[in-house]
Amino acid sequence: MSKLIRIELIKLLNYTSFKIILGLHLLLFLLVVFVSSQIDITVPGFDTTNLFRFPHIWSYFTWIASWFNLLLAILVIMVAGNEFSYKTFRQHVIDGLSRAELLGGKLIVILMIALYAFLLVLLSGFVYGIIFTSGVSPGDIISGMHILFVYFLQTIAFMVTGLLIVLLLRNNALSIIIFILLRFPVEPVIRSFFPHYMRPFFPMKSIGSLTPIPEFLSIASDTSFETADGANALTLSEMGLVAQTLPLWGEVLLASAYTLLFGGLALLIIKRRNL
Amino acid sequence: MEKILEIRRLTRHYGKIKAVHNLDMDVGRGQVFGILGPNGSGKTTTLSIIMGVVHQQSGSYSWFGNSTGTRWKKRVGSLIEVPNFYPYLSLVQNLRIAAAIKEVPAGDIGRVLEIAGLAERKNSAYRTLSLGMKQRLAVAVVLLGDPEVMVLDEPTNGLDPEGIAEVREIIAGEAEKGKTVILASHILGEVEKVCSHVAVLKKGELLASGRVEELLGSDRLFMISSPETGPLEELLVRSGMIKNIEKNGDDLLITCEASVSASDINRFAFNHDIVLNKLLPVKKSLESHFLELVR
C-alpha cells in the first residue's frame, strides 16, 4: 500500500500537465465562488447572500464544485492513459507489481484527487460560511454537511467511470472525448428512449444527480421546462442540470453500486489484458 | 541441477500466427541461456509470457519451482523489447519507481547508474536521452537489487559498438558471479560469445537446444590448400580420416573427427609426397550451424 502511494506520488508530483489542470480546477472553483459572492440580485424573496450562509453554503458549494468534475475525470484519464502510452503498466508487471496492484495505484490516485476536492470545498465553504453567517453556532455549520460526503462519492464515481473508459480504450484523447460525449449527449439521448421512471437509473444521470442544484435556485427553473405529457427529451432536468427524481439516499446507493461495478469491471479488464 | 525456470508446452497464437507453439524449455542455475531465432520466431512472446505481461493460451511455466504469485519477481531482473520509462521524469525518479516496486533500497540506484555509465545524467529527464542511453538505463533497472536471474531481450539493441561491448561485459561479469542469465537475441555473435546453453526457435517452435558446444558438434574443421589439390582430395577421401570435404575456391574445407589434429593432416600429406601451403584450423561458427537449423 505505502509502496503504491509512493510510486504514484513520484509520477504525479513531477507531472506538469497534472499540476496545471489541478491548478485550473482550484482557480476556476474559487473564481466562480468569488464572483457569485459579489453578485447582488435583488428579486423579492430571493437573496443570493443566503447561499453563502450555513447551512445552505454546503449544498451551494458542492453544486458549484460539481461543475468542474469533468476536469478531475480528465486528470485520471490522463494519468492512467499515460501508463499505456509509455508502456509503464507493462514495465510495472515485469518489475513485480501484480495486476490488482496496477489498479490499486490508480484507485489511490482517485482517492487522493477526491480528498483534495473534498478539502477544497470543506475549507472554502467553512471560510465563506464564517464570513457571511452572523452568529454562527456549531450546529449550523454541521447541519447539511453530509452533502460534502455525497460530493466526495460523486467525484470518485466520475473518476472511476473515466478510469474504466481509458482502460477499455487505452488512449487518452479518445477516452476524454468519449467521456464528455457520454455525459452529453450520448446518455441523455439513450435515456430519452426509455420510460420516465427508468431514466434516473442511468450511470451518468445518477452520479450527476448527487449534487443537486440548491433548492431555492431550482424552484423557478424546473417546472417551466416540463411539458404536459412529459415526453420532451431534453428538459433541463433530463440534462442532469436540474432536480432529481430519486431521494438522495437512493442516488447515493445507485452511484455507489455503479462505482463498485465499474471498479470491478476495471479489475477484470486489467487482469485479462495482455500488456 | 537446480531448475530456475521450467517451461512446459507453452502456446500462444495470435490468430493464425503461431507466436509460441508447444514450447518446452528448462533453465538451470548458473546457466547463460541464449534464445536464438530469426525475427518473429517467438522470442519476445516467450519472454513476455514468463514475465507475466502476456497470457499464454495453454501450457505452463514455473520460476524457482513455484508457478503462482509475484514473489519470484524480486529475484529476477528483466528487460523485454524496449525500455519503458516516464519521459517527463528524471533518471533517478524513474529508478526510484522501479526500486520501490522491486522493494530495493533507494541506495542501490547510484550503483546501477554508475555501472550503466549514466551517473552524470541522473537528473536529466528521460526523454532527453539518446536511444543507446535509454537502453543502458533499462539495463540499470535489470541490475537493480542485484537479482539472481537476468532476463534480457535484445539487450544491445540501439547501442554503439562500445555500448555493445559494455553490455556484453556486464552479462559476462554477472555470469561469472554465478548469476543465471536468459538472453534472447538474433545476433549470433552475441549469443556465441556469452552463452553456455542455447535454444533455437523458429516460428514459435523449438528446433534445437542444449550446450553450445554440443549443439555445434565436436567436429573439427580445417582449411587446407596445396599446389596439387586434385590428388590431395582423392587421397583424403580414401584415407577415411575425414568426414566431409568441400571445395572452397582453391582451398579444401575438410571436416574431421575431434581426434584428428592439424599435425596429423600435415604428416599424412607429407607421407604422400604432397606439400601443403596452407593449413588452417577453422572454428565452426554458431552462425553456420544456426543457418543450417533454420533453413
XYZ file of C-alpha atoms in Angstrom:
570
model
C 0.000 0.000 0.000
C 2.642 2.548 1.052
C 4.674 1.303 -1.905
C 1.826 2.154 -4.281
C 1.281 5.581 -2.712
C 4.994 6.275 -3.038
C 5.226 5.433 -6.735
C 2.004 7.259 -7.632
C 3.244 10.376 -5.824
C 6.515 10.354 -7.775
C 4.506 10.146 -11.009
C 2.001 12.876 -10.086
C 4.132 15.462 -8.322
C 6.536 15.733 -11.247
C 3.881 15.739 -13.953
C 3.401 19.294 -15.197
C 0.096 18.760 -17.046
C -1.366 17.218 -13.920
C -0.359 20.184 -11.801
C -1.680 22.668 -14.369
C -5.114 21.014 -14.610
C -5.358 20.671 -10.851
C -4.413 24.360 -10.520
C -7.024 25.225 -13.121
C -9.628 23.312 -11.144
C -8.703 25.163 -7.978
C -8.698 28.547 -9.711
C -11.986 28.037 -11.558
C -13.809 26.911 -8.436
C -12.531 29.799 -6.316
C -13.235 32.255 -9.131
C -16.863 31.152 -9.537
C -17.356 31.198 -5.787
C -15.812 34.647 -5.502
C -17.671 36.164 -8.440
C -21.001 34.725 -7.328
C -20.440 36.155 -3.873
C -20.097 39.613 -5.405
C -23.314 39.418 -7.420
C -26.226 41.100 -5.774
C -29.533 40.104 -7.258
C -32.452 41.905 -5.781
C -35.535 39.916 -6.535
C -38.279 39.960 -3.921
C -37.905 36.939 -1.694
C -34.591 35.969 -3.169
C -31.311 36.820 -1.501
C -28.085 35.450 -3.022
C -26.045 36.006 0.101
C -28.266 33.385 1.684
C -26.363 30.850 -0.429
C -23.192 31.687 1.455
C -24.671 31.157 4.871
C -24.685 27.934 6.856
C -26.213 25.503 6.153
C -27.059 26.432 2.525
C -23.413 27.006 1.669
C -22.634 23.271 1.689
C -25.162 22.371 -0.966
C -24.313 25.520 -2.953
C -20.536 24.942 -2.902
C -20.772 21.243 -3.700
C -23.076 22.125 -6.583
C -20.554 24.669 -7.922
C -17.697 22.208 -7.383
C -19.559 19.546 -9.347
C -19.389 21.751 -12.470
C -15.670 21.004 -12.590
C -15.829 17.241 -12.024
C -15.005 16.810 -15.689
C -11.525 18.186 -15.026
C -10.974 15.622 -12.288
C -12.073 12.788 -14.552
C -9.745 14.094 -17.274
C -6.866 14.032 -14.773
C -7.478 10.360 -14.038
C -7.870 9.522 -17.721
C -4.543 11.231 -18.485
C -2.655 9.623 -15.634
C -3.976 6.124 -16.395
C -3.738 6.549 -20.169
C -0.085 7.506 -19.829
C 0.630 4.092 -18.356
C -0.434 2.615 -21.679
C 1.270 5.122 -23.962
C 4.534 4.869 -22.001
C 4.047 1.090 -21.637
C 4.793 1.520 -17.959
C 1.966 -0.783 -16.837
C 3.860 -3.451 -18.764
C 7.115 -2.451 -17.089
C 5.487 -2.440 -13.633
C 4.339 -6.030 -14.128
C 7.799 -7.021 -15.365
C 9.321 -5.349 -12.301
C 6.958 -7.165 -9.945
C 3.584 -5.479 -9.425
C 0.502 -7.669 -9.668
C -2.368 -6.720 -11.969
C -4.510 -5.860 -8.955
C -1.783 -3.512 -7.731
C -1.821 -1.701 -11.086
C -5.483 -0.904 -10.498
C -4.812 -0.211 -6.817
C -2.338 2.511 -7.746
C -4.932 4.242 -9.890
C -7.606 3.930 -7.204
C -5.168 5.605 -4.839
C -4.787 8.466 -7.327
C -8.588 8.756 -7.490
C -8.849 8.819 -3.694
C -6.137 11.471 -3.435
C -7.855 13.704 -6.009
C -11.248 13.175 -4.346
C -9.720 14.057 -0.990
C -8.268 17.251 -2.475
C -11.690 18.238 -3.904
C -13.376 17.394 -0.602
C -10.926 19.520 1.384
C -11.205 22.370 -1.125
C -14.982 22.570 -0.717
C -14.780 21.996 3.036
C -12.215 24.728 3.689
C -13.604 27.313 1.268
C -17.136 26.606 2.493
C -16.012 26.978 6.062
C -14.263 30.297 5.398
C -17.138 31.804 3.358
C -19.695 30.491 5.809
C -17.947 32.133 8.750
C -17.726 35.439 6.859
C -21.347 35.514 5.647
C -23.171 33.998 8.589
C -23.726 36.181 11.565
C -23.797 34.469 14.918
C -22.609 31.005 13.906
C -23.353 28.066 16.119
C -21.592 24.695 15.656
C -24.978 23.148 14.946
C -25.488 25.490 11.959
C -22.133 24.505 10.485
C -22.682 20.782 10.806
C -26.226 20.717 9.519
C -26.318 19.915 5.836
C -22.638 18.966 5.827
C -23.429 15.397 4.773
C -23.680 16.688 1.187
C -19.876 17.042 1.286
C -19.546 13.286 1.603
C -22.040 12.822 -1.192
C -19.873 15.137 -3.306
C -16.831 13.061 -2.312
C -18.634 9.957 -3.596
C -19.611 11.801 -6.775
C -16.041 12.744 -7.663
C -14.920 9.168 -7.032
C -17.773 7.783 -9.132
C -16.974 10.063 -12.088
C -13.270 9.317 -11.885
C -13.823 5.550 -11.700
C -16.040 5.872 -14.784
C -13.235 7.743 -16.545
C -10.747 5.087 -15.442
C -12.897 2.294 -16.859
C -13.182 4.116 -20.185
C -9.435 4.657 -20.504
C -8.686 1.045 -19.520
C -11.012 -0.074 -22.291
C -9.712 2.299 -24.952
C -6.062 2.737 -23.866
C -5.997 6.161 -25.492
C -6.066 9.500 -23.670
C -7.646 11.782 -26.246
C -10.263 9.278 -27.344
C -11.211 8.481 -23.750
C -11.638 12.136 -22.814
C -13.865 12.717 -25.846
C -15.939 9.605 -25.146
C -16.310 10.596 -21.503
C -17.542 14.087 -22.437
C -19.887 12.776 -25.121
C -21.270 10.134 -22.799
C -22.353 12.787 -20.303
C -23.882 14.810 -23.105
C -25.455 13.963 -25.491
C -24.995 10.166 -25.689
C -26.526 9.083 -22.399
C -29.315 11.728 -22.351
C -30.365 10.662 -25.859
C -30.328 6.987 -24.915
C -32.287 7.838 -21.761
C -34.965 9.549 -23.800
C -35.857 6.221 -25.406
C -36.704 4.792 -22.005
C -39.831 5.429 -19.985
C -39.653 8.255 -17.490
C -39.409 6.101 -14.384
C -36.307 4.311 -15.700
C -34.373 7.413 -16.637
C -32.901 8.210 -13.202
C -31.150 4.844 -13.121
C -28.563 5.578 -15.824
C -24.996 5.954 -14.521
C -24.126 9.476 -15.658
C -27.572 10.664 -14.617
C -27.497 9.109 -11.182
C -23.918 10.167 -10.472
C -24.647 13.704 -11.711
C -27.769 13.933 -9.549
C -25.743 13.509 -6.365
C -25.140 17.230 -6.023
C -28.482 18.774 -6.961
C -28.966 22.454 -7.608
C -29.749 24.177 -4.299
C -33.481 24.103 -3.687
C -34.399 27.725 -3.873
C -32.405 28.197 -7.107
C -34.338 25.387 -8.763
C -37.829 26.430 -7.823
C -38.094 28.878 -10.694
C -36.463 26.777 -13.392
C -37.568 23.190 -13.045
C -41.293 23.212 -13.705
C -41.214 25.691 -16.548
C -39.404 23.237 -18.790
C -41.705 20.344 -18.117
C -44.132 19.599 -20.925
C -47.604 18.297 -20.320
C -47.050 14.743 -21.480
C -43.503 14.563 -20.098
C -42.201 13.270 -23.408
C -39.863 16.138 -24.107
C -36.482 14.516 -24.434
C -34.148 17.149 -23.142
C -35.618 19.213 -20.395
C -33.156 20.817 -18.042
C -33.772 18.056 -15.566
C -33.058 15.462 -18.228
C -29.737 17.088 -18.991
C -28.812 16.489 -15.393
C -28.719 20.180 -14.620
C -31.806 20.311 -12.517
C -33.589 18.211 -9.978
C -33.510 14.602 -9.001
C -36.320 12.166 -9.157
C -34.913 9.737 -6.614
C -34.399 10.540 -2.950
C -30.808 11.386 -2.095
C -30.141 8.120 -0.309
C -31.339 6.295 -3.418
C -28.954 8.267 -5.597
C -26.128 7.507 -3.170
C -26.864 3.790 -3.272
C -27.147 3.796 -7.041
C -23.949 5.774 -7.582
C -22.075 3.538 -5.108
C -23.317 0.487 -6.966
C -22.127 1.919 -10.285
C -18.745 2.788 -8.760
C -18.297 -0.756 -7.480
C -19.469 -2.225 -10.775
C -17.113 -0.061 -12.844
C -14.257 -0.731 -10.451
C -14.896 -4.457 -10.717
C -15.014 -4.288 -14.497
C -11.759 -2.316 -14.490
C -10.107 -5.064 -12.426
C -11.430 -7.727 -14.779
C -10.083 -5.884 -17.822
C -6.676 -5.253 -16.320
C -6.360 -8.901 -15.251
C -7.266 -10.394 -18.607
C -5.456 -7.995 -20.896
C -2.035 -8.554 -22.410
C 0.078 -5.537 -21.575
C 20.986 -29.162 -11.125
C 18.503 -26.758 -9.593
C 15.940 -25.606 -12.103
C 15.366 -21.874 -12.230
C 12.786 -21.868 -14.979
C 10.672 -24.660 -16.351
C 8.503 -24.146 -19.437
C 6.058 -26.867 -20.470
C 4.074 -26.985 -23.707
C 3.683 -23.229 -23.729
C 1.415 -21.977 -26.507
C 0.324 -18.532 -27.635
C -1.208 -17.966 -31.052
C -2.249 -14.629 -32.490
C -4.978 -15.609 -34.925
C -3.304 -17.870 -37.461
C 0.178 -16.899 -36.388
C 1.814 -19.328 -34.011
C 3.885 -16.959 -31.895
C 4.811 -19.740 -29.482
C 3.793 -23.334 -30.044
C 4.186 -26.234 -27.602
C 7.437 -24.884 -26.255
C 9.425 -26.845 -23.672
C 12.469 -25.302 -22.081
C 14.493 -25.697 -18.894
C 16.978 -23.260 -17.485
C 19.261 -24.366 -14.654
C 21.023 -22.266 -12.046
C 24.149 -20.549 -13.292
C 23.438 -21.107 -16.961
C 23.785 -18.351 -19.506
C 20.892 -19.428 -21.640
C 20.614 -17.996 -25.125
C 17.345 -17.996 -27.035
C 18.128 -17.705 -30.712
C 15.833 -17.227 -33.613
C 15.128 -15.051 -36.589
C 12.815 -12.062 -36.273
C 9.288 -13.179 -35.449
C 10.314 -16.575 -34.106
C 8.603 -16.076 -30.742
C 11.494 -14.996 -28.535
C 9.862 -11.853 -27.189
C 6.461 -13.532 -26.829
C 8.067 -16.323 -24.810
C 9.806 -13.861 -22.508
C 6.642 -11.731 -22.220
C 4.705 -14.782 -21.082
C 7.245 -15.902 -18.500
C 7.383 -12.342 -17.117
C 3.597 -12.239 -16.811
C 2.719 -9.459 -19.258
C 1.170 -11.721 -21.895
C -1.179 -14.571 -21.044
C -0.469 -17.999 -22.548
C -3.329 -19.906 -24.133
C -2.134 -23.238 -22.861
C 0.872 -24.776 -21.191
C 2.648 -23.566 -18.099
C 5.833 -22.118 -16.693
C 7.256 -22.013 -13.225
C 10.022 -19.979 -11.639
C 12.074 -21.486 -8.814
C 9.603 -24.373 -8.704
C 6.583 -22.137 -7.955
C 4.024 -21.374 -10.573
C 1.979 -18.722 -8.758
C 2.301 -15.278 -7.236
C 4.715 -12.452 -7.965
C 7.217 -13.007 -5.125
C 9.718 -14.588 -7.501
C 9.984 -11.358 -9.451
C 12.067 -9.880 -6.646
C 14.750 -12.368 -7.701
C 14.524 -11.666 -11.428
C 15.614 -8.551 -13.281
C 14.200 -8.207 -16.742
C 14.422 -6.100 -19.873
C 11.911 -7.008 -22.561
C 11.910 -5.428 -26.005
C 12.221 -1.691 -25.461
C 12.916 0.394 -22.365
C 9.679 1.693 -20.823
C 10.003 4.805 -18.678
C 8.185 8.037 -17.863
C 9.630 10.565 -20.340
C 8.993 13.548 -18.069
C 10.723 12.047 -15.025
C 14.456 12.173 -14.419
C 16.540 9.006 -14.475
C 16.714 8.927 -10.684
C 12.944 9.401 -10.361
C 12.326 6.624 -12.864
C 14.681 4.349 -10.966
C 13.010 5.257 -7.655
C 9.745 3.921 -9.032
C 11.420 0.699 -10.194
C 13.253 0.358 -6.857
C 10.008 0.829 -4.918
C 8.284 -1.872 -6.975
C 11.194 -4.265 -6.550
C 11.428 -3.344 -2.872
C 15.090 -2.493 -3.280
C 16.614 0.252 -1.088
C 17.000 3.555 -2.973
C 20.707 3.436 -2.098
C 21.220 0.923 -4.896
C 20.229 3.479 -7.548
C 23.618 5.208 -7.551
C 25.426 1.894 -8.035
C 23.419 0.793 -11.083
C 23.619 4.252 -12.675
C 27.380 4.042 -12.273
C 27.521 0.618 -13.939
C 25.335 1.858 -16.787
C 27.577 4.890 -17.227
C 24.690 7.299 -16.638
C 25.696 8.810 -13.295
C 26.354 12.197 -14.860
C 22.894 12.319 -16.437
C 20.989 11.144 -13.398
C 18.934 14.329 -13.102
C 18.149 14.678 -16.817
C 14.632 13.959 -17.992
C 14.394 10.504 -19.570
C 13.124 11.954 -22.870
C 16.400 13.832 -23.371
C 18.432 10.608 -23.558
C 19.727 9.089 -26.775
C 18.442 5.659 -27.806
C 21.592 3.967 -26.560
C 21.376 5.718 -23.187
C 17.743 4.667 -22.818
C 18.832 1.085 -23.399
C 21.561 1.466 -20.774
C 19.003 2.772 -18.293
C 16.906 -0.316 -18.964
C 19.967 -2.444 -18.208
C 20.423 -0.429 -14.993
C 16.870 -1.359 -13.929
C 17.670 -5.022 -14.559
C 20.677 -4.787 -12.249
C 18.700 -3.013 -9.511
C 18.775 -5.060 -6.323
C 21.399 -7.445 -7.700
C 18.920 -10.159 -8.805
C 19.835 -13.850 -9.099
C 18.395 -14.099 -12.578
C 18.526 -11.694 -15.504
C 16.096 -11.939 -18.396
C 17.293 -9.891 -21.351
C 15.601 -9.425 -24.678
C 17.921 -7.966 -27.314
C 19.852 -6.027 -24.663
C 22.275 -4.498 -27.145
C 19.558 -3.016 -29.357
C 20.429 0.507 -30.389
C 23.801 0.517 -28.693
C 27.028 1.652 -30.355
C 29.902 -0.872 -30.609
C 31.340 0.385 -27.361
C 27.975 0.025 -25.658
C 27.532 -3.474 -27.051
C 30.902 -4.475 -25.640
C 29.998 -2.950 -22.273
C 26.664 -4.713 -22.010
C 28.341 -7.972 -23.013
C 30.909 -7.376 -20.298
C 28.153 -6.782 -17.748
C 26.461 -10.038 -18.760
C 29.727 -11.979 -18.624
C 30.507 -10.418 -15.241
C 27.131 -11.390 -13.808
C 27.500 -14.920 -15.176
C 30.895 -15.197 -13.520
C 29.284 -14.326 -10.193
C 27.086 -17.390 -10.668
C 24.023 -15.494 -11.855
C 21.614 -17.107 -14.264
C 21.093 -15.195 -17.487
C 18.383 -15.751 -20.085
C 19.280 -13.872 -23.229
C 17.192 -13.621 -26.363
C 18.876 -12.382 -29.476
C 19.022 -12.670 -33.199
C 22.638 -11.589 -33.153
C 24.512 -14.862 -33.155
C 27.871 -13.471 -32.222
C 26.320 -12.104 -29.075
C 24.950 -15.470 -28.031
C 28.061 -17.363 -29.057
C 30.347 -15.091 -27.058
C 28.483 -15.237 -23.761
C 26.142 -18.233 -23.643
C 26.717 -21.668 -22.162
C 23.381 -23.048 -23.373
C 21.217 -22.212 -26.306
C 17.742 -22.890 -27.648
C 16.873 -22.205 -31.259
C 13.343 -21.133 -32.128
C 11.620 -20.882 -35.463
C 8.012 -19.857 -35.950
C 7.332 -20.409 -32.284
C 8.692 -23.948 -32.158
C 11.852 -25.283 -30.610
C 14.302 -26.522 -33.240
C 17.194 -27.469 -31.021
C 18.536 -26.850 -27.551
C 21.488 -27.824 -25.430
C 25.002 -26.765 -24.507
C 26.561 -24.505 -27.094
C 29.484 -26.916 -27.730
C 27.140 -29.882 -28.072
C 24.974 -28.029 -30.490
C 27.982 -27.022 -32.519
C 29.192 -30.595 -32.511
C 32.679 -31.876 -31.810
C 33.860 -31.982 -35.409
C 36.988 -30.148 -36.387
C 37.288 -28.126 -39.499
C 40.457 -27.288 -41.421
C 41.029 -25.131 -44.410
C 43.907 -26.592 -46.447
C 45.441 -25.936 -49.784
C 48.235 -27.358 -51.851
C 49.607 -26.972 -55.382
C 48.247 -30.475 -56.017
C 44.688 -30.076 -54.782
C 43.214 -32.794 -57.007
C 45.350 -35.736 -55.819
C 45.190 -34.478 -52.239
C 41.412 -34.523 -52.273
C 41.412 -38.058 -53.632
C 43.891 -39.279 -51.026
C 41.988 -37.702 -48.161
C 38.700 -39.202 -49.240
C 40.268 -42.656 -49.467
C 42.141 -42.315 -46.147
C 38.954 -42.435 -44.080
C 40.325 -39.704 -41.818
C 37.740 -37.203 -42.802
C 34.001 -36.960 -42.680
C 33.397 -34.395 -45.302
C 35.275 -32.403 -47.866
C 34.262 -29.283 -49.654
C 35.924 -27.216 -52.344
C 36.260 -23.605 -51.396
C 37.931 -21.836 -54.325
C 41.457 -23.191 -54.450
C 41.177 -24.399 -50.873
C 39.646 -27.505 -49.399
C 37.444 -27.323 -46.335
C 37.643 -30.644 -44.512
C 35.659 -31.899 -41.572
C 37.324 -34.464 -39.338
C 36.732 -36.321 -36.089
C 37.732 -34.442 -32.981
C 40.717 -36.782 -32.542
C 42.390 -35.565 -35.728
C 44.889 -32.763 -35.205
C 46.492 -30.373 -37.647
C 49.801 -32.219 -37.414
C 48.065 -35.496 -38.331
C 46.891 -33.911 -41.545
C 50.259 -32.379 -42.253
C 52.042 -35.692 -41.685
C 49.534 -37.557 -43.831
C 50.061 -35.188 -46.735
C 53.833 -35.225 -46.341
C 53.901 -39.030 -46.226
C 52.126 -38.986 -49.576
C 54.632 -36.560 -51.036
C 52.239 -33.653 -51.055
C 53.274 -30.318 -49.615
C 50.647 -28.161 -48.020
C 50.948 -24.410 -48.433
C 48.037 -23.698 -46.102
C 46.699 -25.494 -43.034
C 44.233 -23.503 -41.043
C 42.011 -24.756 -38.195
C 38.544 -23.250 -38.646
C 36.093 -22.741 -35.853
C 32.661 -23.855 -36.853
C 30.556 -20.855 -36.110
C 27.162 -20.826 -34.489
C 26.070 -18.798 -37.451
C 26.636 -21.562 -39.978
C 25.035 -24.057 -37.652
C 22.118 -21.725 -36.986
C 21.530 -21.183 -40.669
C 21.565 -24.949 -41.208
C 18.965 -25.406 -38.471
C 16.678 -22.621 -39.533
C 16.796 -23.435 -43.208
